[in-house]
């Protein structure tokens, strides 16, 4: 699978992912050969490029839930873009609360883990895609945390709006998430606070959202002004924001893996509440049966059993030795740990879970 920019697409290339319009209607299925009209549609939609199957490459597996998740993401980003742009222009967002209700309905009542597939971002669409993903994660976490419907609604609204002010920044700073210097943090903080003012002028936010947004901005960019204690909503948003930022895919920037993200969150327990991190790990699939990993002994292996108590210590089948490593056993874990997940360039797992049956 390769990524091809819109200007480099050729008639006859096979699609690795489906293409939907803003209403979620399927335009092109996976494995379809793109036409001249399709290439024009891609450019008209503002897509920066597509994932294309190489000539002899078989179609990689995707579950119905994953396909629906990507369809929903595409549709929701279009809607969110209209609303955020409206607020930036001083107008009322028409669909924001309706979209909030949909997010709470879809993700705020789940008690099974989901495949949280990332989407590729450019500086121009980073804010919209990031805000949506943070809202999805926040809904999942809020449910695990036992929040009521009003609290879930407020945290999802805050997630959708938290980066609004960044739309006024230059593209090079809009999607920058790491190695920010003091001057850059100050610029972002001013933009975010200005965005909160625009929100207040555009429509009546649910009570508590403005305070949550201000507090989140302080903890992210102005920690010297942050209160001694953070609210539950801010705890959720900090974890959801960090996880999506850390694993997001941007042009020219290599994403961190989910394993790296988990380690980062666990390492910074003062900023990222350990209980909220646990709720996140109970909501998204990371090291589940069928995932291919690299081990610290230079061997590659397959996860054959997830560890619900400690996600980083599952049971692994080593490919070279055909040996099973139970990383939950301390004596094994002292010598062998997971180095990272093996990924394809679109940040998907290489090994199909169906292949797991060959080893069982």
Short mmCIF file of C-alpha atoms in Angstrom, two decimals:
data_model
loop_
_atom_site.label_atom_id
_atom_site.label_comp_id
_atom_site.label_asym_id
_atom_site.label_seq_id
_atom_site.Cartn_x
_atom_site.Cartn_y
_atom_site.Cartn_z
CA UNK A 1 0.00 0.00 0.00
CA UNK A 2 1.36 3.41 -0.96
CA UNK A 3 0.21 6.97 -0.44
CA UNK A 4 -0.24 8.97 -3.63
CA UNK A 5 -0.81 12.73 -3.67
CA UNK A 6 -3.88 13.94 -5.57
CA UNK A 7 -1.80 15.49 -8.36
CA UNK A 8 0.02 12.18 -8.93
CA UNK A 9 -3.04 9.92 -9.20
CA UNK A 10 -3.33 7.93 -12.42
CA UNK A 11 -6.37 6.35 -14.07
CA UNK A 12 -6.56 2.64 -13.21
CA UNK A 13 -4.95 2.82 -9.76
CA UNK A 14 -6.75 0.59 -7.22
CA UNK A 15 -8.16 2.21 -4.10
CA UNK A 16 -7.05 0.87 -0.72
CA UNK A 17 -9.77 2.81 1.11
CA UNK A 18 -13.32 3.80 0.15
CA UNK A 19 -14.24 7.35 -0.80
CA UNK A 20 -17.40 8.96 0.60
CA UNK A 21 -19.05 12.30 0.01
CA UNK A 22 -19.98 14.73 2.79
CA UNK A 23 -23.28 12.90 3.36
CA UNK A 24 -21.51 9.58 3.87
CA UNK A 25 -22.64 8.15 0.54
CA UNK A 26 -20.15 5.67 -0.92
CA UNK A 27 -18.65 6.98 -4.16
CA UNK A 28 -15.85 4.47 -4.68
CA UNK A 29 -15.31 1.15 -2.93
CA UNK A 30 -12.04 -0.40 -1.85
CA UNK A 31 -10.28 -2.15 -4.74
CA UNK A 32 -12.13 0.02 -7.30
CA UNK A 33 -9.97 1.36 -10.11
CA UNK A 34 -10.01 5.12 -10.07
CA UNK A 35 -11.28 6.90 -13.19
CA UNK A 36 -10.52 10.30 -14.66
CA UNK A 37 -13.79 11.55 -13.16
CA UNK A 38 -12.78 10.06 -9.81
CA UNK A 39 -9.48 11.92 -9.83
CA UNK A 40 -11.33 15.19 -10.48
CA UNK A 41 -13.72 14.38 -7.61
CA UNK A 42 -10.79 13.79 -5.25
CA UNK A 43 -9.38 17.22 -6.10
CA UNK A 44 -12.78 18.90 -5.80
CA UNK A 45 -13.30 17.35 -2.34
CA UNK A 46 -10.02 18.90 -1.23
CA UNK A 47 -8.45 15.52 -0.48
CA UNK A 48 -4.66 15.74 -0.32
CA UNK A 49 -4.23 12.21 -1.65
CA UNK A 50 -5.32 8.59 -1.46
CA UNK A 51 -3.98 5.24 -0.30
CA UNK A 52 -3.44 3.06 -3.36
CA UNK A 53 -2.87 -0.69 -3.59
CA UNK A 54 0.29 -1.73 -5.39
CA UNK A 55 -0.27 -3.75 -8.61
CA UNK A 56 -0.01 -7.25 -7.13
CA UNK A 57 -1.10 -6.37 -3.59
CA UNK A 58 -4.21 -8.15 -2.23
CA UNK A 59 -6.92 -6.10 -0.54
CA UNK A 60 -6.13 -5.87 3.20
CA UNK A 61 -8.88 -6.95 5.60
CA UNK A 62 -11.21 -4.44 7.26
CA UNK A 63 -14.12 -5.28 9.54
CA UNK A 64 -17.58 -3.79 9.00
CA UNK A 65 -17.08 -1.76 12.19
CA UNK A 66 -13.84 -0.27 10.84
CA UNK A 67 -15.43 0.59 7.49
CA UNK A 68 -18.37 2.27 9.24
CA UNK A 69 -15.97 4.14 11.56
CA UNK A 70 -14.12 5.61 8.56
CA UNK A 71 -17.40 6.50 6.84
CA UNK A 72 -18.59 8.29 9.96
CA UNK A 73 -15.26 10.11 10.34
CA UNK A 74 -15.43 11.42 6.77
CA UNK A 75 -19.03 12.61 7.12
CA UNK A 76 -18.49 14.15 10.56
CA UNK A 77 -15.36 16.08 9.53
CA UNK A 78 -17.27 17.80 6.70
CA UNK A 79 -20.02 18.82 9.14
CA UNK A 80 -17.61 19.95 11.84
CA UNK A 81 -15.63 22.05 9.36
CA UNK A 82 -18.77 23.98 8.43
CA UNK A 83 -19.58 24.64 12.09
CA UNK A 84 -16.07 25.72 13.13
CA UNK A 85 -15.72 27.96 10.09
CA UNK A 86 -19.10 29.51 10.93
CA UNK A 87 -17.94 30.33 14.45
CA UNK A 88 -14.69 31.84 13.16
CA UNK A 89 -16.81 34.07 10.90
CA UNK A 90 -19.04 35.15 13.78
CA UNK A 91 -21.98 32.95 12.83
CA UNK A 92 -23.91 30.35 14.81
CA UNK A 93 -22.90 26.69 14.25
CA UNK A 94 -25.94 24.95 12.82
CA UNK A 95 -25.15 21.30 13.50
CA UNK A 96 -22.75 21.30 16.47
CA UNK A 97 -25.20 20.13 19.13
CA UNK A 98 -26.76 17.59 16.76
CA UNK A 99 -23.30 16.19 16.06
CA UNK A 100 -22.54 16.16 19.79
CA UNK A 101 -25.67 14.09 20.43
CA UNK A 102 -24.63 11.67 17.67
CA UNK A 103 -21.14 11.25 19.14
CA UNK A 104 -22.53 10.62 22.61
CA UNK A 105 -25.02 8.12 21.16
CA UNK A 106 -22.44 6.24 19.09
CA UNK A 107 -19.46 6.24 21.43
CA UNK A 108 -20.72 7.37 24.83
CA UNK A 109 -22.45 4.11 25.66
CA UNK A 110 -19.99 1.48 24.39
CA UNK A 111 -18.48 -1.11 26.68
CA UNK A 112 -16.34 -2.88 24.10
CA UNK A 113 -13.05 -1.69 22.66
CA UNK A 114 -13.02 -0.18 19.17
CA UNK A 115 -10.48 0.01 16.35
CA UNK A 116 -9.46 3.66 16.54
CA UNK A 117 -8.06 4.11 13.03
CA UNK A 118 -6.22 7.35 12.38
CA UNK A 119 -6.75 9.49 9.29
CA UNK A 120 -4.07 11.35 7.34
CA UNK A 121 -3.96 15.10 7.97
CA UNK A 122 -2.60 18.20 6.29
CA UNK A 123 -2.03 21.60 7.96
CA UNK A 124 -5.27 22.76 6.32
CA UNK A 125 -7.53 20.09 7.84
CA UNK A 126 -5.60 19.18 11.00
CA UNK A 127 -7.83 21.12 13.42
CA UNK A 128 -11.08 19.59 12.14
CA UNK A 129 -9.84 15.98 12.11
CA UNK A 130 -8.09 16.33 15.46
CA UNK A 131 -11.14 17.89 17.14
CA UNK A 132 -13.41 15.09 15.92
CA UNK A 133 -11.06 12.34 17.07
CA UNK A 134 -10.61 13.95 20.49
CA UNK A 135 -14.41 14.12 20.80
CA UNK A 136 -14.73 10.39 19.94
CA UNK A 137 -12.09 9.43 22.49
CA UNK A 138 -13.59 11.78 25.10
CA UNK A 139 -17.02 10.16 24.65
CA UNK A 140 -15.52 6.68 25.09
CA UNK A 141 -13.56 7.70 28.20
CA UNK A 142 -16.44 9.65 29.74
CA UNK A 143 -18.62 6.56 29.48
CA UNK A 144 -16.02 4.37 31.18
CA UNK A 145 -15.70 7.03 33.88
CA UNK A 146 -19.43 6.79 34.59
CA UNK A 147 -20.31 10.37 33.67
CA UNK A 148 -23.97 11.29 33.23
CA UNK A 149 -25.51 12.34 29.93
CA UNK A 150 -25.13 16.08 30.61
CA UNK A 151 -21.49 15.68 31.64
CA UNK A 152 -20.78 13.58 28.55
CA UNK A 153 -22.41 16.24 26.38
CA UNK A 154 -20.31 19.02 27.90
CA UNK A 155 -17.02 17.16 27.52
CA UNK A 156 -17.79 16.27 23.87
CA UNK A 157 -18.75 19.87 23.04
CA UNK A 158 -15.51 21.05 24.65
CA UNK A 159 -13.54 18.48 22.63
CA UNK A 160 -15.08 19.66 19.35
CA UNK A 161 -14.29 23.29 20.15
CA UNK A 162 -11.01 23.14 22.05
CA UNK A 163 -8.70 23.94 19.12
CA UNK A 164 -10.97 26.39 17.27
CA UNK A 165 -8.60 29.34 17.74
CA UNK A 166 -5.79 27.46 16.00
CA UNK A 167 -7.59 28.07 12.70
CA UNK A 168 -6.20 31.61 12.85
CA UNK A 169 -2.59 30.38 13.06
CA UNK A 170 -0.19 29.89 10.15
CA UNK A 171 -0.26 26.34 8.67
CA UNK A 172 3.21 25.50 10.01
CA UNK A 173 2.07 26.11 13.59
CA UNK A 174 -1.54 24.95 13.29
CA UNK A 175 -0.71 21.24 13.40
CA UNK A 176 2.57 21.39 15.33
CA UNK A 177 2.26 19.33 18.50
CA UNK A 178 5.81 18.56 19.64
CA UNK A 179 8.93 20.55 20.56
CA UNK A 180 7.02 23.80 20.99
CA UNK A 181 9.15 26.62 22.34
CA UNK A 182 7.88 29.29 24.75
CA UNK A 183 7.08 31.77 21.99
CA UNK A 184 5.09 29.18 20.03
CA UNK A 185 3.13 28.13 23.13
CA UNK A 186 2.30 31.77 23.82
CA UNK A 187 1.06 32.30 20.26
CA UNK A 188 -1.09 29.17 20.43
CA UNK A 189 -2.51 30.13 23.84
CA UNK A 190 -3.49 33.59 22.58
CA UNK A 191 -5.14 32.06 19.50
CA UNK A 192 -7.03 29.46 21.56
CA UNK A 193 -8.27 32.08 24.07
CA UNK A 194 -9.36 34.31 21.17
CA UNK A 195 -11.24 31.30 19.79
CA UNK A 196 -13.05 30.80 23.11
CA UNK A 197 -14.23 34.41 22.91
CA UNK A 198 -15.52 33.79 19.38
CA UNK A 199 -17.44 30.76 20.62
CA UNK A 200 -19.08 32.79 23.39
CA UNK A 201 -20.17 35.42 20.87
CA UNK A 202 -21.49 32.91 18.33
CA UNK A 203 -23.78 30.74 20.44
CA UNK A 204 -24.79 29.72 23.94
CA UNK A 205 -22.48 26.94 25.10
CA UNK A 206 -23.63 24.33 27.63
CA UNK A 207 -22.78 25.53 31.13
CA UNK A 208 -19.28 24.64 32.21
CA UNK A 209 -17.81 24.32 28.70
CA UNK A 210 -16.11 27.72 28.67
CA UNK A 211 -14.42 27.06 32.01
CA UNK A 212 -13.28 23.65 30.78
CA UNK A 213 -11.80 25.17 27.61
CA UNK A 214 -9.94 27.88 29.53
CA UNK A 215 -8.56 25.39 32.05
CA UNK A 216 -7.48 22.98 29.27
CA UNK A 217 -5.65 25.81 27.50
CA UNK A 218 -3.83 26.69 30.71
CA UNK A 219 -2.65 23.13 31.38
CA UNK A 220 -1.50 22.71 27.77
CA UNK A 221 0.17 26.04 27.08
CA UNK A 222 0.22 28.20 30.24
CA UNK A 223 0.93 25.74 33.08
CA UNK A 224 2.16 28.56 35.33
CA UNK A 225 -1.43 29.93 35.29
CA UNK A 226 -3.16 26.57 35.70
CA UNK A 227 -5.17 25.88 38.87
CA UNK A 228 -3.84 23.41 41.43
CA UNK A 229 -6.69 21.00 40.75
CA UNK A 230 -8.14 20.05 37.36
CA UNK A 231 -11.75 19.07 36.71
CA UNK A 232 -12.76 15.59 35.53
CA UNK A 233 -13.62 17.02 32.09
CA UNK A 234 -10.13 18.49 31.72
CA UNK A 235 -8.54 15.22 32.85
CA UNK A 236 -10.44 13.41 30.08
CA UNK A 237 -9.61 16.00 27.42
CA UNK A 238 -5.91 16.07 28.29
CA UNK A 239 -5.63 12.29 27.78
CA UNK A 240 -7.80 12.21 24.65
CA UNK A 241 -5.95 15.19 23.15
CA UNK A 242 -2.51 13.73 23.85
CA UNK A 243 -3.33 10.26 22.51
CA UNK A 244 -4.70 11.62 19.24
CA UNK A 245 -1.86 14.13 18.79
CA UNK A 246 0.78 11.50 19.48
CA UNK A 247 -0.61 8.92 17.06
CA UNK A 248 -1.87 11.29 14.35
CA UNK A 249 -0.57 10.95 10.80
CA UNK A 250 0.62 14.12 9.07
CA UNK A 251 2.31 14.62 5.74
CA UNK A 252 6.07 14.52 6.19
CA UNK A 253 5.85 13.53 9.88
CA UNK A 254 6.20 9.95 11.09
CA UNK A 255 3.46 9.08 13.62
CA UNK A 256 4.20 7.56 16.99
CA UNK A 257 2.74 4.12 17.51
CA UNK A 258 -0.02 3.38 19.99
CA UNK A 259 2.52 1.59 22.18
CA UNK A 260 4.69 4.70 22.28
CA UNK A 261 1.62 6.77 23.11
CA UNK A 262 0.67 4.48 26.01
CA UNK A 263 4.19 4.67 27.43
CA UNK A 264 4.18 8.47 27.12
CA UNK A 265 0.86 8.77 28.95
CA UNK A 266 1.93 6.41 31.72
CA UNK A 267 5.26 8.18 32.15
CA UNK A 268 3.63 11.60 32.66
CA UNK A 269 1.21 10.67 35.42
CA UNK A 270 1.22 14.19 36.91
CA UNK A 271 -0.42 15.60 33.78
CA UNK A 272 -2.32 12.51 32.60
CA UNK A 273 -4.44 11.00 35.34
CA UNK A 274 -3.64 7.25 35.56
CA UNK A 275 -7.30 6.31 36.05
CA UNK A 276 -8.32 8.26 32.93
CA UNK A 277 -5.50 6.60 30.99
CA UNK A 278 -6.84 3.23 32.12
CA UNK A 279 -10.31 4.18 30.86
CA UNK A 280 -8.74 5.04 27.49
CA UNK A 281 -6.94 1.69 27.33
CA UNK A 282 -10.22 -0.05 28.11
CA UNK A 283 -11.82 1.75 25.15
CA UNK A 284 -9.45 1.23 22.19
CA UNK A 285 -7.81 -1.87 20.75
CA UNK A 286 -4.02 -1.71 20.82
CA UNK A 287 -2.25 -5.01 21.59
CA UNK A 288 -4.97 -7.52 20.73
CA UNK A 289 -4.76 -11.01 19.13
CA UNK A 290 -3.45 -10.74 15.59
CA UNK A 291 -1.21 -7.70 16.11
CA UNK A 292 2.36 -8.17 14.93
CA UNK A 293 5.09 -6.73 17.18
CA UNK A 294 8.83 -6.29 17.44
CA UNK A 295 10.45 -7.55 20.63
CA UNK A 296 13.51 -6.26 22.46
CA UNK A 297 15.35 -9.53 21.69
CA UNK A 298 15.17 -8.54 17.97
CA UNK A 299 12.52 -11.19 17.28
CA UNK A 300 9.18 -10.46 15.64
CA UNK A 301 6.03 -12.03 16.98
CA UNK A 302 2.26 -12.18 17.06
CA UNK A 303 -0.01 -11.25 19.96
CA UNK A 304 -2.11 -14.33 20.75
CA UNK A 305 -3.66 -13.16 24.01
CA UNK A 306 -4.42 -9.65 25.23
CA UNK A 307 -3.57 -8.68 28.80
CA UNK A 308 -6.52 -6.74 30.22
CA UNK A 309 -4.67 -5.85 33.43
CA UNK A 310 -1.44 -4.65 31.80
CA UNK A 311 -1.80 -3.87 28.11
CA UNK A 312 1.96 -3.82 27.49
CA UNK A 313 2.41 -7.41 28.72
CA UNK A 314 0.34 -9.71 26.45
CA UNK A 315 1.14 -13.27 25.35
CA UNK A 316 3.32 -13.35 22.21
CA UNK A 317 4.16 -16.08 19.69
CA UNK A 318 7.71 -15.58 18.41
CA UNK A 319 8.06 -16.11 14.65
CA UNK A 320 11.71 -17.21 14.65
CA UNK A 321 11.58 -19.71 17.51
CA UNK A 322 7.86 -20.59 17.47
CA UNK A 323 8.07 -20.02 21.23
CA UNK A 324 5.29 -18.49 23.32
CA UNK A 325 6.34 -15.58 25.53
CA UNK A 326 3.96 -14.75 28.36
CA UNK A 327 5.08 -11.21 29.17
CA UNK A 328 2.81 -11.16 32.21
CA UNK A 329 5.32 -13.47 33.91
CA UNK A 330 7.94 -11.30 35.61
CA UNK A 331 10.85 -13.63 34.85
CA UNK A 332 9.98 -13.48 31.12
CA UNK A 333 9.32 -9.75 31.11
CA UNK A 334 12.69 -9.00 32.70
CA UNK A 335 14.39 -10.30 29.56
CA UNK A 336 11.86 -9.59 26.80
CA UNK A 337 9.51 -6.65 26.29
CA UNK A 338 7.59 -5.23 23.36
CA UNK A 339 9.70 -2.77 21.42
CA UNK A 340 6.92 -1.56 19.15
CA UNK A 341 4.04 -2.51 16.88
CA UNK A 342 4.78 -3.42 13.26
CA UNK A 343 2.79 -1.15 10.95
CA UNK A 344 2.10 -0.56 7.30
CA UNK A 345 2.51 2.99 6.03
CA UNK A 346 -1.17 3.81 6.60
CA UNK A 347 -0.61 2.99 10.29
CA UNK A 348 -2.52 -0.32 10.18
CA UNK A 349 -1.49 -3.62 11.73
CA UNK A 350 0.36 -5.86 9.25
CA UNK A 351 -1.07 -9.19 10.31
CA UNK A 352 -4.72 -10.07 9.71
CA UNK A 353 -6.34 -11.42 12.92
CA UNK A 354 -7.66 -14.30 10.81
CA UNK A 355 -4.09 -15.49 10.41
CA UNK A 356 -4.02 -16.07 14.14
CA UNK A 357 -5.95 -19.28 13.52
CA UNK A 358 -2.82 -20.75 11.91
CA UNK A 359 -1.09 -20.64 15.28
CA UNK A 360 -3.88 -21.80 17.53
#
